[in-house]
Short mmCIF file of N, CA, C and O in Angstrom, two decimals:
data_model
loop_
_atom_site.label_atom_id
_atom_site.label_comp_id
_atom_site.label_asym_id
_atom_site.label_seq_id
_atom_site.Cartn_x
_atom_site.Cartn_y
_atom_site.Cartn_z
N UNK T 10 125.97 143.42 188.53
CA UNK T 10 124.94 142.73 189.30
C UNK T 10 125.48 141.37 189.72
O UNK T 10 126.21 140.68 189.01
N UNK T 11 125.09 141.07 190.83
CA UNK T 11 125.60 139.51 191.33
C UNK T 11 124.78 139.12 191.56
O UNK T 11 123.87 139.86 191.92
N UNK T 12 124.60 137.69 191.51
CA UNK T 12 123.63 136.72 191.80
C UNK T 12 123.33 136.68 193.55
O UNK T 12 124.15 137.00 194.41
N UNK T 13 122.07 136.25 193.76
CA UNK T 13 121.71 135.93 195.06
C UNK T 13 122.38 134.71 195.88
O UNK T 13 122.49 134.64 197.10
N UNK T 14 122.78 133.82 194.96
CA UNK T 14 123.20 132.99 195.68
C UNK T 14 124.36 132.59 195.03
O UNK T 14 124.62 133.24 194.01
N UNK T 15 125.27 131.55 195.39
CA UNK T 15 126.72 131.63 194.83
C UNK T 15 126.94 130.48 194.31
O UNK T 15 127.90 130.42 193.54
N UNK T 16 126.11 129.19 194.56
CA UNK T 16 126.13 127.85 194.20
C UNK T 16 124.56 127.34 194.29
O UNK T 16 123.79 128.08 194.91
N UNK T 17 124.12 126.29 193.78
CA UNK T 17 122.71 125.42 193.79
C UNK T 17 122.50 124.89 194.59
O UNK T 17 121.57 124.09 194.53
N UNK T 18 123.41 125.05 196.05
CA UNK T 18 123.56 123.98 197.27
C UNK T 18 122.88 125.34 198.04
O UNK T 18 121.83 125.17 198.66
N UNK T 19 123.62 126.93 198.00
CA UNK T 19 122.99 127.68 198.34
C UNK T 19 121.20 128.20 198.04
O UNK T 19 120.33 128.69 198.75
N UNK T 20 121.24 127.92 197.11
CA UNK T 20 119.79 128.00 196.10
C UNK T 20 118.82 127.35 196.88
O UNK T 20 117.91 127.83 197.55
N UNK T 21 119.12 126.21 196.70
CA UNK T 21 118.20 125.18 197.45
C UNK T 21 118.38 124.99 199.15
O UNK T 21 117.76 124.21 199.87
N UNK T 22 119.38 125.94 199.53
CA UNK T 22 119.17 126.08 201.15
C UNK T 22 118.23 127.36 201.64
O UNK T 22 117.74 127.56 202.75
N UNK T 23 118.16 128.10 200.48
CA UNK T 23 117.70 129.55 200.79
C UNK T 23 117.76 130.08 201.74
O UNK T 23 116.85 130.52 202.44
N UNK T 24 119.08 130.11 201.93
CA UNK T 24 119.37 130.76 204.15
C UNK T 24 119.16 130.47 204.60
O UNK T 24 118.73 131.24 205.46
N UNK T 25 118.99 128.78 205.00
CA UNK T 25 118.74 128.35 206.27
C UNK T 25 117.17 128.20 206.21
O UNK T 25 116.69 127.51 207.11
N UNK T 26 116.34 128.72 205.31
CA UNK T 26 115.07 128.69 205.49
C UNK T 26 114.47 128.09 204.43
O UNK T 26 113.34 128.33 204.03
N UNK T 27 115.24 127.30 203.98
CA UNK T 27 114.67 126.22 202.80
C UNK T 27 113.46 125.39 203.49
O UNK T 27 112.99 124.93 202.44
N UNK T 28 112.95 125.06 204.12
CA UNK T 28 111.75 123.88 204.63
C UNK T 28 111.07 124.78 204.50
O UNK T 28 110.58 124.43 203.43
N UNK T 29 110.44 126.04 204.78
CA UNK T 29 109.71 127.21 204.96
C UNK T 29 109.40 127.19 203.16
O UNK T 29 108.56 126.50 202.58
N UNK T 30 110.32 128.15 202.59
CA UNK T 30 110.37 128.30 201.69
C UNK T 30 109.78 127.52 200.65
O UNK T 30 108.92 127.98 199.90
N UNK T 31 110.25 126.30 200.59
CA UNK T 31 109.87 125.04 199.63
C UNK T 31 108.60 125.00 200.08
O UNK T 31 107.70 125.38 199.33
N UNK T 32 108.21 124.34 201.91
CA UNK T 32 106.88 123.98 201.91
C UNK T 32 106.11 125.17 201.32
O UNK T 32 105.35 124.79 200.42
N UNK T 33 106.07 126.59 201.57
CA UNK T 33 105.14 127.52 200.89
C UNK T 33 104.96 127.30 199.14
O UNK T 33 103.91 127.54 198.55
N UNK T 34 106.02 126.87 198.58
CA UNK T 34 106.13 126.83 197.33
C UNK T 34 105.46 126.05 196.46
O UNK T 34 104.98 126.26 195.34
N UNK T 35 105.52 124.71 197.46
CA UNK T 35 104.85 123.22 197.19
C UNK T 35 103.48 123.39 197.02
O UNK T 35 102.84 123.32 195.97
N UNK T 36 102.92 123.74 198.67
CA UNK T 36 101.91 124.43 198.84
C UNK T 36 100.56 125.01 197.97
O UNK T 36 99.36 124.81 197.86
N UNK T 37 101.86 126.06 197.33
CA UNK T 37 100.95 126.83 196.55
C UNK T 37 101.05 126.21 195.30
O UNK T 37 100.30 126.92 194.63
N UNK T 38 101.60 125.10 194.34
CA UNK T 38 102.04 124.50 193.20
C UNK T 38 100.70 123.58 193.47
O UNK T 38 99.80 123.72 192.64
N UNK T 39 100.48 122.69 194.55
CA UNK T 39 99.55 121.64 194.90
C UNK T 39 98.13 122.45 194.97
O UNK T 39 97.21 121.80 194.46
N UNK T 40 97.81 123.46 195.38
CA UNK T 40 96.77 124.33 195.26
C UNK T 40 96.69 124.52 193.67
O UNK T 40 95.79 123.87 193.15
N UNK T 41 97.29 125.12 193.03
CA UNK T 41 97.18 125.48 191.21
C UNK T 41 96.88 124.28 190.72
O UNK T 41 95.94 124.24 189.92
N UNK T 42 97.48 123.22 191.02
CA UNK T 42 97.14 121.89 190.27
C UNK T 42 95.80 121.42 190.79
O UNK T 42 95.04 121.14 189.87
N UNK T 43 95.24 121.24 192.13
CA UNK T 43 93.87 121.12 192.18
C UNK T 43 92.54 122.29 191.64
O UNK T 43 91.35 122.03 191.48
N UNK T 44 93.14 123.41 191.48
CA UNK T 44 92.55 124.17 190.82
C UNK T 44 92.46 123.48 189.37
O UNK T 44 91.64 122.59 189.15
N UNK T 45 93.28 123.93 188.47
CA UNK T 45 93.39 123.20 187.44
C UNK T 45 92.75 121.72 187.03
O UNK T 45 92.44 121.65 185.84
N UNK T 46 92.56 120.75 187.66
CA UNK T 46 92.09 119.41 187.70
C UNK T 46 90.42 119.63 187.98
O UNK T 46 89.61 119.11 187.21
N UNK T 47 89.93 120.54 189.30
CA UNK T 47 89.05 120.50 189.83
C UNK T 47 87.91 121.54 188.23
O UNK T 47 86.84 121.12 187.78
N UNK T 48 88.46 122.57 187.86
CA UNK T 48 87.56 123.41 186.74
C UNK T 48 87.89 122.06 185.43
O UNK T 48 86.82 121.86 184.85
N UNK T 49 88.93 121.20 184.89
CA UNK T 49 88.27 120.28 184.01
C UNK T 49 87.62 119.56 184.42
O UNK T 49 86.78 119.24 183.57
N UNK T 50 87.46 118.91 185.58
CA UNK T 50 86.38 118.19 185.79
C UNK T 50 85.03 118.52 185.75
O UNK T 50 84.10 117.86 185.28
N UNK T 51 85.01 120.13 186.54
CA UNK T 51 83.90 120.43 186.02
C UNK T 51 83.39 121.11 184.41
O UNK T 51 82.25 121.50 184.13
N UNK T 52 84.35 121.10 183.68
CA UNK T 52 83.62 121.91 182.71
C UNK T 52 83.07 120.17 181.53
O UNK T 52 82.19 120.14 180.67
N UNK T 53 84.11 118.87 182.03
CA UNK T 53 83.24 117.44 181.20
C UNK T 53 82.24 117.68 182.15
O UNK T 53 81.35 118.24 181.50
N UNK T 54 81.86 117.57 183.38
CA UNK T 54 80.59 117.45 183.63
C UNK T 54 79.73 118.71 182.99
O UNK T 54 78.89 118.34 182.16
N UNK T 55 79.77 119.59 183.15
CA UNK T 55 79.24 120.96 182.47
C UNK T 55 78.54 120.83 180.70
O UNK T 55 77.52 121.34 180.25
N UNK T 56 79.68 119.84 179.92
CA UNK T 56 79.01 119.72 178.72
C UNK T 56 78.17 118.10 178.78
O UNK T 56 77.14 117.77 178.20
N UNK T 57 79.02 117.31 179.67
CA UNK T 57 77.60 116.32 179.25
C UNK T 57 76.41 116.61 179.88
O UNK T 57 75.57 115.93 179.31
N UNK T 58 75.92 117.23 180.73
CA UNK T 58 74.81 117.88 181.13
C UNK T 58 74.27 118.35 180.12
O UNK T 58 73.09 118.20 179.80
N UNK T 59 75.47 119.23 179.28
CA UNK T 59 74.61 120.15 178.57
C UNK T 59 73.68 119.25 177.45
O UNK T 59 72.45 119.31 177.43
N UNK T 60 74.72 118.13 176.22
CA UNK T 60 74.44 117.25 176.22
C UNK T 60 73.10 116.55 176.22
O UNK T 60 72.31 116.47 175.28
N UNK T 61 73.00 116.11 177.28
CA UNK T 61 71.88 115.14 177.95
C UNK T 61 70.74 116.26 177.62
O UNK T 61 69.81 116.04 176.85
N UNK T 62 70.92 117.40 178.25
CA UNK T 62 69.47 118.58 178.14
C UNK T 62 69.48 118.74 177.08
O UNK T 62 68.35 118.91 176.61
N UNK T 63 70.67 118.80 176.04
CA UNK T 63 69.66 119.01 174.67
C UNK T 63 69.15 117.60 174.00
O UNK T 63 68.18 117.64 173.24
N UNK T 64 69.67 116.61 174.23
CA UNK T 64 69.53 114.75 173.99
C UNK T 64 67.74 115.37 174.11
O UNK T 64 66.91 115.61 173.24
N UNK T 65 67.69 115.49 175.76
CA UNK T 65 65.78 115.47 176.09
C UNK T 65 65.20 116.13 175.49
O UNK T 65 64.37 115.51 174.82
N UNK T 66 65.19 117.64 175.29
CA UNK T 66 64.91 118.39 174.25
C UNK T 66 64.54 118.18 173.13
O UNK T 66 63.48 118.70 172.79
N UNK T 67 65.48 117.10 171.91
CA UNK T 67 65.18 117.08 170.81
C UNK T 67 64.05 116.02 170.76
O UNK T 67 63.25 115.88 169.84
N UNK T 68 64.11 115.32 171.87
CA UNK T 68 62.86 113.90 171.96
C UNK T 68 61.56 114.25 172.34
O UNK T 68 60.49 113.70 172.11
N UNK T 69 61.89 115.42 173.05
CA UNK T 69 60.53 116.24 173.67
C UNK T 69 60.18 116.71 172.01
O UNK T 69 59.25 116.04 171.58
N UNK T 70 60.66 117.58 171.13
CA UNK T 70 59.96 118.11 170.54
C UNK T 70 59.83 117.29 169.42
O UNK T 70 59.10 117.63 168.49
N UNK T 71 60.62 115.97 169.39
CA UNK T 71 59.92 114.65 168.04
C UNK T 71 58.78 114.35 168.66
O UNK T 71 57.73 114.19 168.04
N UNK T 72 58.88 114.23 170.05
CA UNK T 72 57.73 113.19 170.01
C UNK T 72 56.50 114.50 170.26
O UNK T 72 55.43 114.26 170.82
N UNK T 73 56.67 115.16 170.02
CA UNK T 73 55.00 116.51 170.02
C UNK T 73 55.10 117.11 168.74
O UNK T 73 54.49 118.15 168.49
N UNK T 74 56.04 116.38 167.67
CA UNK T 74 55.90 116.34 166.38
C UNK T 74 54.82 115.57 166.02
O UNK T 74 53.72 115.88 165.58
N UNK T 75 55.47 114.23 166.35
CA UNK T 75 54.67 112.98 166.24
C UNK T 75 53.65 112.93 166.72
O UNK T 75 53.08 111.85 166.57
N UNK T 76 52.84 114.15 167.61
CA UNK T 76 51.64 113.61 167.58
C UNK T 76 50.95 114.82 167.29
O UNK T 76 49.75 114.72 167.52
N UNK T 77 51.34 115.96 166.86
CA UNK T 77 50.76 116.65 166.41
C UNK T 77 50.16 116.03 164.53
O UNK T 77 49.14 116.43 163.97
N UNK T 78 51.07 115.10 164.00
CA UNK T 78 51.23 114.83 162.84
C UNK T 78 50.13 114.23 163.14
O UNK T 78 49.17 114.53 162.43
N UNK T 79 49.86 113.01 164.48
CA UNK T 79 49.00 112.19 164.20
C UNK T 79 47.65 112.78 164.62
O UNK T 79 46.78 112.02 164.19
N UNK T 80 47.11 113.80 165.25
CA UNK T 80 46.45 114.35 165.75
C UNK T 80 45.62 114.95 163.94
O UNK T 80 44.49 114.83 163.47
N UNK T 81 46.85 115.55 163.46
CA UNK T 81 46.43 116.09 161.35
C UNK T 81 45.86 115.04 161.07
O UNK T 81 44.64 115.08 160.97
N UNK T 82 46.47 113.97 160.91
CA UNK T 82 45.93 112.49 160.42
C UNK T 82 44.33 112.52 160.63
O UNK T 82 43.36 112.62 159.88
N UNK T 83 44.50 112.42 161.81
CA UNK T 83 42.72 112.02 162.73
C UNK T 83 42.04 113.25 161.86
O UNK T 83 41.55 113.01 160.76
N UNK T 84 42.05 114.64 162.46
CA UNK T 84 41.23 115.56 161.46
C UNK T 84 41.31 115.25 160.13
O UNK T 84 40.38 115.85 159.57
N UNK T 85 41.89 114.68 159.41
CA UNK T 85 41.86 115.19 157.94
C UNK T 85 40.94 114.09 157.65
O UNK T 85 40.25 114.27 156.65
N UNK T 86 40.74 112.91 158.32
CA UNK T 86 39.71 111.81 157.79
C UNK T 86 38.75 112.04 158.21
O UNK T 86 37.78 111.32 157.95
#
């Protein structure tokens, strides 16, 4: 088996069609990396949302603790 190309000067010319080649390559490398960047960004926003909705949640159901308690209070006197 022989190699495709014969030197790293050839490699990186890829027949004459190295600008082609590379730009497609780049291209698609700069696409994966905004992929990549764009789903962590969303998955911190995704949990502090989540977060925050359970933050409200637990205050919603202290404070209809708290007045169910005080609501017992009132009946029991």
């Amino acid at each position: 088996m022989t190699p495709a190309f014969s030197s790293w000067s050839d490699f990186f010319q890829m027949g004459g069609y190295a600008f082609y080649v590379w730009l497609a390559v780049s291209i698609t490398l700069v696409a994966l990396v905004c992929l990549i960047v764009h789903t962590l960004v969303q998955r911190q926003t995704l949990l502090k949302q989540i977060r925050q909705r359970e933050s409200r949640e637990r205050r919603i159901r202290a404070a209809k603790q708290q007045k169910h308690a005080a609501v017992s209070r009132k009946e029991a006197l």
